[in-house]
Amino acid sequence: MMNRKTFLTSAASLALAGIAPLARAQAGKLKVGFMLPATGTYAALGTAIDNGFRLYVDQLGGKIAGREIEYIRVDDESDPSKATDNVNKLIKRDNVDVIVGTVHSGVAMAMAKAAKESGTLLIIPNAGADAVTGPMCAPNIFRSSFSNWQPGFAMGEVAAKQGHKKAVTITWKYAAGAESVKGFKDAFEKAGGKVMKDLTVPFPNVEFQALLTEIASLKPDVVYTFFAGGGAVKFVKDYAAAGLKDSIPLVGAGFVTDGTLEAQGAAAEGLLTALHYADELPAPKDKEFRLAYAKAYKMQPDVYAVQGYDAAQILAIGLNATKGDAKNAKAFSAAVTKATIDSPRGKFTMSKAHNPVQDMYLRKVVGNENVYQSVAVKALADPATGCRM
Ligand code: PHB
């Protein structure tokens, strides 16, 4: 026979085991922990991601799977040495349901490790670190953006098709730069090209002069680059000021001209880049997104805003399937990998490793736009080497 006391005790233990109170687990606010750069060379990228994410949530009426959203923010400063402490603030101190972050690959790797260990849901709205959807892949880790390899590979194919034979690469010396260059090299050398030399500067340095002098003396047919944010603005201007723009074509992963064109001005005119987003895409979803974004934030969106928007879409798809339960990684993952995500970039699907399988566009800078030219590679999937789930 069960008296009142034993009944209450067993209800409590069921609750602890996560069985009975399903309804209660889904109720209450959904705590979203934004770990993004608010300072440093990637600060503007963090703002665009935050804006894009909130735009989608606002379009849903401020709720996902019936739960209101509470945002908690940590500035990660794009500093890998502070990443573990920063992510643990969200996981342990704030007890967030989901982490959304970040921009910098080195920081993202520390976040993925913490998410994997704690089981906290993590959606990466930018950082392309190949390892996160490679050897570090996990049922609770998703990426709404790209792997560093993807845009590099697409640009390598285009550069080879254009008849370039000898390339020099230049980037920051950290995971994102190295992996972007590897993508370029994989495609460019497979098509018969040769990378003569890889040049790097430490992140986030912007002292390019010595390397630009070296490029002038190496005389490659083409230069491939990965820079982004404030560093990209400075690099494109310095490349033009060194007199290289007209003699050696500069191509890149599209980040080098995304969200940066107003500051780069004429120095960027005509540059060709590859990316999973472009201006003037022939997609109705994009037109609608751009109008809504411009209305909400009084500025034009860029690739980072799209990735933030899609991070929220992924969260909604997963949580609708789990009735708001952010801990049910298995059901969340099943729903997301089955879905077609209706992104402003064009529709895409999620690979088994949880990285977008998406079209890569060739874009050309015309004024303040990265104007869509063509699909460089259709439905490009990251190789996801080492991912076992
Ligand atoms: C990265 O660190 O993975 C990264 C940073 C900025 C970008 C793209 C990738 O624009």
Short mmCIF file of C-alpha atoms and ligand atoms in Angstrom, two decimals:
data_model
loop_
_atom_site.label_atom_id
_atom_site.label_comp_id
_atom_site.label_asym_id
_atom_site.label_seq_id
_atom_site.Cartn_x
_atom_site.Cartn_y
_atom_site.Cartn_z
CA MET A 1 0.00 0.00 0.00
CA MET A 2 1.27 3.44 -0.83
CA ASN A 3 0.86 6.23 1.69
CA ARG A 4 1.18 9.89 0.83
CA LYS A 5 4.85 10.07 1.84
CA THR A 6 6.05 7.10 -0.28
CA PHE A 7 3.98 8.36 -3.21
CA LEU A 8 5.71 11.74 -3.07
CA THR A 9 9.11 10.12 -2.71
CA SER A 10 8.63 7.88 -5.72
CA ALA A 11 7.32 10.78 -7.79
CA ALA A 12 10.48 12.67 -6.89
CA SER A 13 12.74 9.78 -7.88
CA LEU A 14 10.92 9.39 -11.18
CA ALA A 15 11.49 13.08 -11.70
CA LEU A 16 15.17 12.63 -10.97
CA ALA A 17 15.34 9.75 -13.44
CA GLY A 18 13.72 12.03 -16.00
CA ILE A 19 10.77 9.73 -16.54
CA ALA A 20 7.53 11.12 -15.13
CA PRO A 21 7.87 14.88 -15.42
CA LEU A 22 8.36 15.11 -19.18
CA ALA A 23 5.91 17.97 -19.25
CA ARG A 24 7.81 19.76 -16.53
CA ALA A 25 11.20 19.30 -18.25
CA GLN A 26 9.83 21.11 -21.29
CA ALA A 27 8.19 23.92 -19.43
CA GLY A 28 9.89 27.11 -18.31
CA LYS A 29 12.20 29.30 -20.25
CA LEU A 30 14.71 27.82 -22.66
CA LYS A 31 18.13 29.18 -21.72
CA VAL A 32 20.22 29.96 -24.78
CA GLY A 33 23.88 30.70 -24.02
CA PHE A 34 25.50 32.86 -26.69
CA MET A 35 29.26 32.46 -26.66
CA LEU A 36 30.43 34.88 -29.34
CA PRO A 37 33.11 37.53 -29.85
CA ALA A 38 31.94 40.99 -28.78
CA THR A 39 35.43 42.49 -29.01
CA GLY A 40 38.44 42.07 -31.31
CA THR A 41 38.82 41.40 -35.05
CA TYR A 42 35.69 39.16 -35.17
CA ALA A 43 33.37 41.41 -33.10
CA ALA A 44 31.13 42.38 -36.04
CA LEU A 45 30.72 38.71 -36.94
CA GLY A 46 29.41 37.96 -33.45
CA THR A 47 26.85 40.75 -33.71
CA ALA A 48 25.58 39.51 -37.09
CA ILE A 49 25.13 35.96 -35.73
CA ASP A 50 23.26 37.24 -32.68
CA ASN A 51 21.03 39.40 -34.91
CA GLY A 52 20.26 36.55 -37.31
CA PHE A 53 19.41 34.13 -34.52
CA ARG A 54 17.05 36.55 -32.80
CA LEU A 55 15.37 37.45 -36.08
CA TYR A 56 14.25 33.85 -36.55
CA VAL A 57 13.12 33.50 -32.94
CA ASP A 58 11.17 36.77 -33.27
CA GLN A 59 9.53 35.43 -36.43
CA LEU A 60 8.37 32.46 -34.36
CA GLY A 61 6.81 34.86 -31.86
CA GLY A 62 9.65 34.63 -29.34
CA LYS A 63 9.15 30.95 -28.49
CA ILE A 64 10.63 27.64 -29.64
CA ALA A 65 8.60 24.47 -29.05
CA GLY A 66 6.35 26.45 -26.73
CA ARG A 67 9.20 27.71 -24.55
CA GLU A 68 10.11 31.35 -24.19
CA ILE A 69 13.77 32.13 -24.77
CA GLU A 70 16.16 33.62 -22.25
CA TYR A 71 19.49 34.77 -23.69
CA ILE A 72 22.72 34.72 -21.73
CA ARG A 73 25.86 36.18 -23.29
CA VAL A 74 29.58 35.58 -22.88
CA ASP A 75 32.21 37.52 -24.88
CA ASP A 76 34.79 34.88 -25.87
CA GLU A 77 37.18 37.52 -27.32
CA SER A 78 38.18 34.92 -29.97
CA ASP A 79 40.73 33.79 -27.38
CA PRO A 80 41.27 30.01 -27.20
CA SER A 81 43.18 30.31 -23.91
CA LYS A 82 40.00 31.57 -22.19
CA ALA A 83 37.59 29.26 -24.02
CA THR A 84 37.26 26.44 -21.48
CA ASP A 85 36.56 28.86 -18.61
CA ASN A 86 34.09 30.81 -20.72
CA VAL A 87 32.10 27.80 -21.89
CA ASN A 88 31.98 26.41 -18.36
CA LYS A 89 30.36 29.63 -17.18
CA LEU A 90 27.45 28.80 -19.48
CA ILE A 91 27.35 25.09 -18.72
CA LYS A 92 28.01 25.02 -14.97
CA ARG A 93 27.16 28.49 -13.65
CA ASP A 94 24.18 29.38 -15.87
CA ASN A 95 23.01 25.84 -16.58
CA VAL A 96 21.99 26.71 -20.15
CA ASP A 97 19.90 24.34 -22.28
CA VAL A 98 21.83 25.08 -25.46
CA ILE A 99 25.06 26.85 -26.34
CA VAL A 100 25.24 28.85 -29.57
CA GLY A 101 28.82 29.71 -30.55
CA THR A 102 31.28 30.60 -31.85
CA VAL A 103 33.24 32.32 -34.63
CA HIS A 104 36.86 31.25 -33.98
CA SER A 105 37.85 27.62 -34.68
CA GLY A 106 40.30 27.35 -31.76
CA VAL A 107 37.64 28.52 -29.32
CA ALA A 108 35.05 26.23 -30.90
CA MET A 109 37.23 23.16 -30.37
CA ALA A 110 37.36 23.83 -26.62
CA MET A 111 33.59 24.34 -26.65
CA ALA A 112 33.02 21.06 -28.50
CA LYS A 113 35.12 19.20 -25.94
CA ALA A 114 33.10 20.68 -23.05
CA ALA A 115 29.80 20.01 -24.84
CA LYS A 116 30.77 16.43 -25.52
CA GLU A 117 31.76 15.82 -21.89
CA SER A 118 28.68 17.48 -20.38
CA GLY A 119 26.14 16.43 -23.04
CA THR A 120 25.02 20.05 -23.46
CA LEU A 121 23.52 20.82 -26.84
CA LEU A 122 25.91 22.92 -28.98
CA ILE A 123 25.09 24.67 -32.25
CA ILE A 124 28.06 26.28 -33.98
CA PRO A 125 26.96 29.26 -36.08
CA ASN A 126 30.33 29.89 -37.76
CA ALA A 127 33.64 28.30 -36.70
CA GLY A 128 34.65 25.88 -39.46
CA ALA A 129 37.10 23.70 -37.49
CA ASP A 130 37.10 20.48 -39.52
CA ALA A 131 37.58 18.38 -36.36
CA VAL A 132 34.24 19.41 -34.85
CA THR A 133 32.36 17.46 -37.50
CA GLY A 134 35.28 15.05 -37.90
CA PRO A 135 36.96 13.18 -35.03
CA MET A 136 35.13 15.29 -32.38
CA CYS A 137 31.66 14.78 -33.88
CA ALA A 138 28.89 13.96 -31.38
CA PRO A 139 25.10 13.46 -31.29
CA ASN A 140 24.66 16.79 -29.43
CA ILE A 141 26.97 18.96 -31.62
CA PHE A 142 25.67 20.68 -34.80
CA ARG A 143 26.99 23.27 -37.20
CA SER A 144 24.82 25.70 -39.19
CA SER A 145 27.71 27.17 -41.16
CA PHE A 146 30.43 25.25 -43.07
CA SER A 147 33.66 23.34 -42.54
CA ASN A 148 36.81 25.33 -43.29
CA TRP A 149 37.61 22.84 -46.04
CA GLN A 150 34.41 23.56 -48.03
CA PRO A 151 34.88 27.13 -49.41
CA GLY A 152 38.60 26.47 -49.92
CA PHE A 153 37.86 23.38 -52.00
CA ALA A 154 35.33 25.25 -54.15
CA MET A 155 37.75 28.11 -54.81
CA GLY A 156 40.52 25.64 -55.70
CA GLU A 157 38.32 24.09 -58.38
CA VAL A 158 37.44 27.48 -59.85
CA ALA A 159 41.06 28.72 -59.82
CA ALA A 160 42.22 25.61 -61.68
CA LYS A 161 39.38 25.91 -64.21
CA GLN A 162 40.43 29.50 -64.86
CA GLY A 163 43.78 28.13 -66.01
CA HIS A 164 45.95 29.17 -63.07
CA LYS A 165 48.89 26.81 -62.52
CA LYS A 166 50.96 28.28 -59.67
CA ALA A 167 49.45 29.57 -56.44
CA VAL A 168 50.67 31.12 -53.20
CA THR A 169 48.46 31.01 -50.12
CA ILE A 170 48.36 33.54 -47.29
CA THR A 171 46.39 33.32 -44.04
CA TRP A 172 46.44 33.46 -40.24
CA LYS A 173 48.37 30.67 -38.57
CA TYR A 174 45.60 28.73 -36.84
CA ALA A 175 43.16 25.91 -37.62
CA ALA A 176 40.79 27.92 -39.82
CA GLY A 177 43.55 29.26 -42.08
CA ALA A 178 45.36 25.93 -42.38
CA GLU A 179 42.16 24.00 -43.14
CA SER A 180 40.90 26.56 -45.64
CA VAL A 181 44.25 26.37 -47.45
CA LYS A 182 44.09 22.57 -47.38
CA GLY A 183 40.67 22.65 -49.07
CA PHE A 184 42.04 24.95 -51.77
CA LYS A 185 45.11 22.77 -52.26
CA ASP A 186 43.08 19.52 -52.43
CA ALA A 187 41.08 20.79 -55.40
CA PHE A 188 43.76 22.93 -57.09
CA GLU A 189 46.48 20.27 -57.10
CA LYS A 190 44.07 17.50 -58.07
CA ALA A 191 43.30 19.57 -61.17
CA GLY A 192 46.99 19.89 -62.01
CA GLY A 193 47.91 23.15 -60.23
CA LYS A 194 50.72 23.58 -57.74
CA VAL A 195 50.85 25.57 -54.50
CA MET A 196 54.37 27.09 -54.48
CA LYS A 197 54.32 28.43 -50.95
CA ASP A 198 52.07 28.82 -47.88
CA LEU A 199 52.54 32.13 -46.05
CA THR A 200 51.15 32.87 -42.58
CA VAL A 201 50.97 35.54 -39.89
CA PRO A 202 49.97 34.82 -36.27
CA PHE A 203 46.28 35.42 -35.40
CA PRO A 204 45.09 38.22 -35.18
CA ASN A 205 48.15 40.15 -36.51
CA VAL A 206 47.75 42.40 -39.53
CA GLU A 207 51.37 43.14 -40.40
CA PHE A 208 51.36 41.94 -44.02
CA GLN A 209 54.09 44.05 -45.63
CA ALA A 210 56.96 41.53 -45.63
CA LEU A 211 54.73 38.78 -47.00
CA LEU A 212 53.34 41.01 -49.75
CA THR A 213 56.92 41.74 -50.84
CA GLU A 214 57.57 37.99 -50.91
CA ILE A 215 54.44 37.40 -53.05
CA ALA A 216 55.66 40.01 -55.53
CA SER A 217 58.97 38.21 -55.91
CA LEU A 218 57.41 34.70 -56.13
CA LYS A 219 55.16 35.84 -59.01
CA PRO A 220 52.44 33.17 -58.75
CA ASP A 221 49.49 33.12 -61.19
CA VAL A 222 47.05 33.52 -58.31
CA VAL A 223 46.98 34.16 -54.54
CA TYR A 224 44.49 32.29 -52.33
CA THR A 225 43.61 33.78 -48.96
CA PHE A 226 41.60 33.20 -45.80
CA PHE A 227 41.09 36.28 -43.62
CA ALA A 228 37.89 37.59 -42.06
CA GLY A 229 36.48 40.53 -40.13
CA GLY A 230 38.82 43.43 -39.31
CA GLY A 231 41.88 41.50 -40.55
CA ALA A 232 40.27 40.95 -43.96
CA VAL A 233 39.60 44.68 -44.33
CA LYS A 234 43.27 45.48 -43.71
CA PHE A 235 44.60 42.66 -45.91
CA VAL A 236 42.55 43.55 -48.99
CA LYS A 237 43.53 47.21 -48.67
CA ASP A 238 47.22 46.37 -48.20
CA TYR A 239 47.19 43.98 -51.18
CA ALA A 240 45.86 46.73 -53.43
CA ALA A 241 48.15 49.40 -51.94
CA ALA A 242 51.18 47.15 -52.61
CA GLY A 243 50.26 47.30 -56.31
CA LEU A 244 49.52 43.56 -56.53
CA LYS A 245 45.79 43.72 -57.30
CA ASP A 246 46.19 44.25 -61.06
CA SER A 247 49.15 41.92 -61.58
CA ILE A 248 48.30 38.83 -59.45
CA PRO A 249 44.61 37.94 -58.99
CA LEU A 250 43.58 37.58 -55.34
CA VAL A 251 40.94 34.93 -54.65
CA GLY A 252 39.66 33.56 -51.38
CA ALA A 253 37.18 31.89 -49.15
CA GLY A 254 34.35 34.43 -49.33
CA PHE A 255 34.89 35.65 -45.75
CA VAL A 256 37.60 37.97 -47.08
CA THR A 257 34.90 40.17 -48.63
CA ASP A 258 31.82 39.36 -46.51
CA GLY A 259 30.52 42.06 -44.16
CA THR A 260 33.66 44.06 -45.05
CA LEU A 261 32.98 45.76 -48.38
CA GLU A 262 32.05 49.20 -47.13
CA ALA A 263 35.36 49.41 -45.27
CA GLN A 264 37.39 47.91 -48.15
CA GLY A 265 36.02 50.23 -50.83
CA ALA A 266 37.70 50.17 -54.24
CA ALA A 267 40.46 47.82 -53.01
CA ALA A 268 37.96 44.92 -53.14
CA GLU A 269 36.35 45.73 -56.51
CA GLY A 270 36.29 42.72 -58.85
CA LEU A 271 37.58 40.11 -56.37
CA LEU A 272 36.35 36.56 -56.91
CA THR A 273 35.59 34.39 -53.91
CA ALA A 274 33.72 31.19 -53.09
CA LEU A 275 31.18 30.82 -50.30
CA HIS A 276 27.83 29.26 -49.36
CA TYR A 277 26.13 32.68 -49.55
CA ALA A 278 26.10 35.59 -52.00
CA ASP A 279 24.28 38.81 -52.76
CA GLU A 280 21.51 38.65 -55.35
CA LEU A 281 20.88 34.95 -54.95
CA PRO A 282 17.91 33.82 -56.99
CA ALA A 283 16.03 32.47 -53.95
CA PRO A 284 12.67 33.88 -52.73
CA LYS A 285 13.57 32.88 -49.15
CA ASP A 286 16.63 35.16 -49.35
CA LYS A 287 14.64 38.16 -50.54
CA GLU A 288 12.22 37.76 -47.65
CA PHE A 289 15.08 37.30 -45.16
CA ARG A 290 16.96 40.37 -46.37
CA LEU A 291 13.91 42.59 -46.14
CA ALA A 292 13.15 41.40 -42.62
CA TYR A 293 16.78 41.76 -41.51
CA ALA A 294 17.14 45.27 -42.97
CA LYS A 295 13.90 46.31 -41.29
CA ALA A 296 14.91 44.93 -37.89
CA TYR A 297 18.54 46.07 -37.78
CA LYS A 298 18.79 48.93 -40.33
CA MET A 299 21.63 47.19 -42.15
CA GLN A 300 22.19 44.49 -44.73
CA PRO A 301 22.78 40.89 -43.63
CA ASP A 302 25.93 38.94 -44.45
CA VAL A 303 26.90 35.27 -44.32
CA TYR A 304 27.23 35.40 -40.51
CA ALA A 305 23.68 36.69 -40.11
CA VAL A 306 22.45 33.80 -42.28
CA GLN A 307 24.34 31.27 -40.16
CA GLY A 308 22.82 32.73 -36.98
CA TYR A 309 19.35 32.58 -38.51
CA ASP A 310 19.89 28.96 -39.51
CA ALA A 311 21.26 28.03 -36.07
CA ALA A 312 17.86 29.07 -34.70
CA GLN A 313 16.09 27.12 -37.45
CA ILE A 314 18.05 24.00 -36.53
CA LEU A 315 17.24 24.49 -32.86
CA ALA A 316 13.55 24.80 -33.67
CA ILE A 317 13.51 21.71 -35.89
CA GLY A 318 15.23 19.63 -33.21
CA LEU A 319 13.21 20.91 -30.27
CA ASN A 320 9.89 20.55 -32.06
CA ALA A 321 10.72 16.87 -32.47
CA THR A 322 11.68 16.43 -28.79
CA LYS A 323 8.77 18.57 -27.49
CA GLY A 324 11.23 21.09 -26.12
CA ASP A 325 13.63 18.65 -24.48
CA ALA A 326 17.20 19.85 -25.20
CA LYS A 327 18.70 16.74 -23.58
CA ASN A 328 17.25 14.24 -26.02
CA ALA A 329 20.17 14.38 -28.46
CA LYS A 330 19.13 11.21 -30.28
CA ALA A 331 15.67 12.41 -31.29
CA PHE A 332 16.98 15.94 -31.91
CA SER A 333 19.66 14.60 -34.26
CA ALA A 334 17.24 12.29 -36.07
CA ALA A 335 14.93 15.22 -36.84
CA VAL A 336 17.69 17.57 -37.97
CA THR A 337 19.46 15.07 -40.24
CA LYS A 338 16.12 14.20 -41.86
CA ALA A 339 15.14 17.82 -42.49
CA THR A 340 15.69 20.08 -45.47
CA ILE A 341 16.60 23.46 -44.04
CA ASP A 342 15.05 26.38 -45.90
CA SER A 343 17.96 28.78 -45.59
CA PRO A 344 18.42 32.20 -47.21
CA ARG A 345 21.55 30.62 -48.77
CA GLY A 346 19.32 28.06 -50.53
CA LYS A 347 17.98 24.78 -49.20
CA PHE A 348 20.50 22.48 -47.53
CA THR A 349 20.61 19.24 -45.59
CA MET A 350 22.70 18.12 -42.62
CA SER A 351 25.26 15.35 -43.04
CA LYS A 352 25.43 12.46 -40.58
CA ALA A 353 28.36 14.33 -39.00
CA HIS A 354 26.02 17.37 -38.53
CA ASN A 355 27.67 19.71 -41.07
CA PRO A 356 25.72 21.40 -43.90
CA VAL A 357 25.74 19.73 -47.32
CA GLN A 358 25.40 22.85 -49.42
CA ASP A 359 26.00 24.61 -52.72
CA MET A 360 29.16 26.70 -52.95
CA TYR A 361 28.78 29.87 -54.98
CA LEU A 362 31.27 31.85 -57.01
CA ARG A 363 30.84 35.55 -56.22
CA LYS A 364 32.33 38.74 -57.63
CA VAL A 365 32.66 42.04 -55.81
CA VAL A 366 30.69 44.79 -57.54
CA GLY A 367 30.43 47.94 -55.43
CA ASN A 368 29.24 46.91 -51.98
CA GLU A 369 28.00 43.47 -53.03
CA ASN A 370 29.37 39.96 -53.48
CA VAL A 371 27.31 39.34 -56.57
CA TYR A 372 26.30 35.75 -57.30
CA GLN A 373 27.98 34.45 -60.48
CA SER A 374 27.35 30.70 -60.57
CA VAL A 375 27.22 27.52 -58.50
CA ALA A 376 30.90 26.58 -58.15
CA VAL A 377 30.21 23.18 -56.56
CA LYS A 378 26.74 21.69 -56.11
CA ALA A 379 25.79 20.10 -52.74
CA LEU A 380 29.33 19.94 -51.40
CA ALA A 381 29.73 17.68 -48.35
CA ASP A 382 32.71 17.86 -46.00
CA PRO A 383 34.66 14.57 -46.02
CA ALA A 384 34.06 14.30 -42.20
CA THR A 385 37.19 12.21 -41.86
CA GLY A 386 37.32 10.47 -38.47
CA CYS A 387 33.68 11.03 -37.47
CA ARG A 388 32.15 7.98 -35.82
CA MET A 389 28.76 8.34 -34.19
C1 PHB B 1 37.11 30.18 -37.98
O1 PHB B 1 37.94 30.46 -37.09
O2 PHB B 1 36.72 29.02 -38.14
C2 PHB B 1 36.56 31.26 -38.84
C3 PHB B 1 36.59 32.58 -38.43
C4 PHB B 1 36.05 33.58 -39.23
C5 PHB B 1 35.46 33.23 -40.44
C6 PHB B 1 35.42 31.92 -40.87
C7 PHB B 1 35.98 30.92 -40.06
O3 PHB B 1 34.92 34.18 -41.21
#
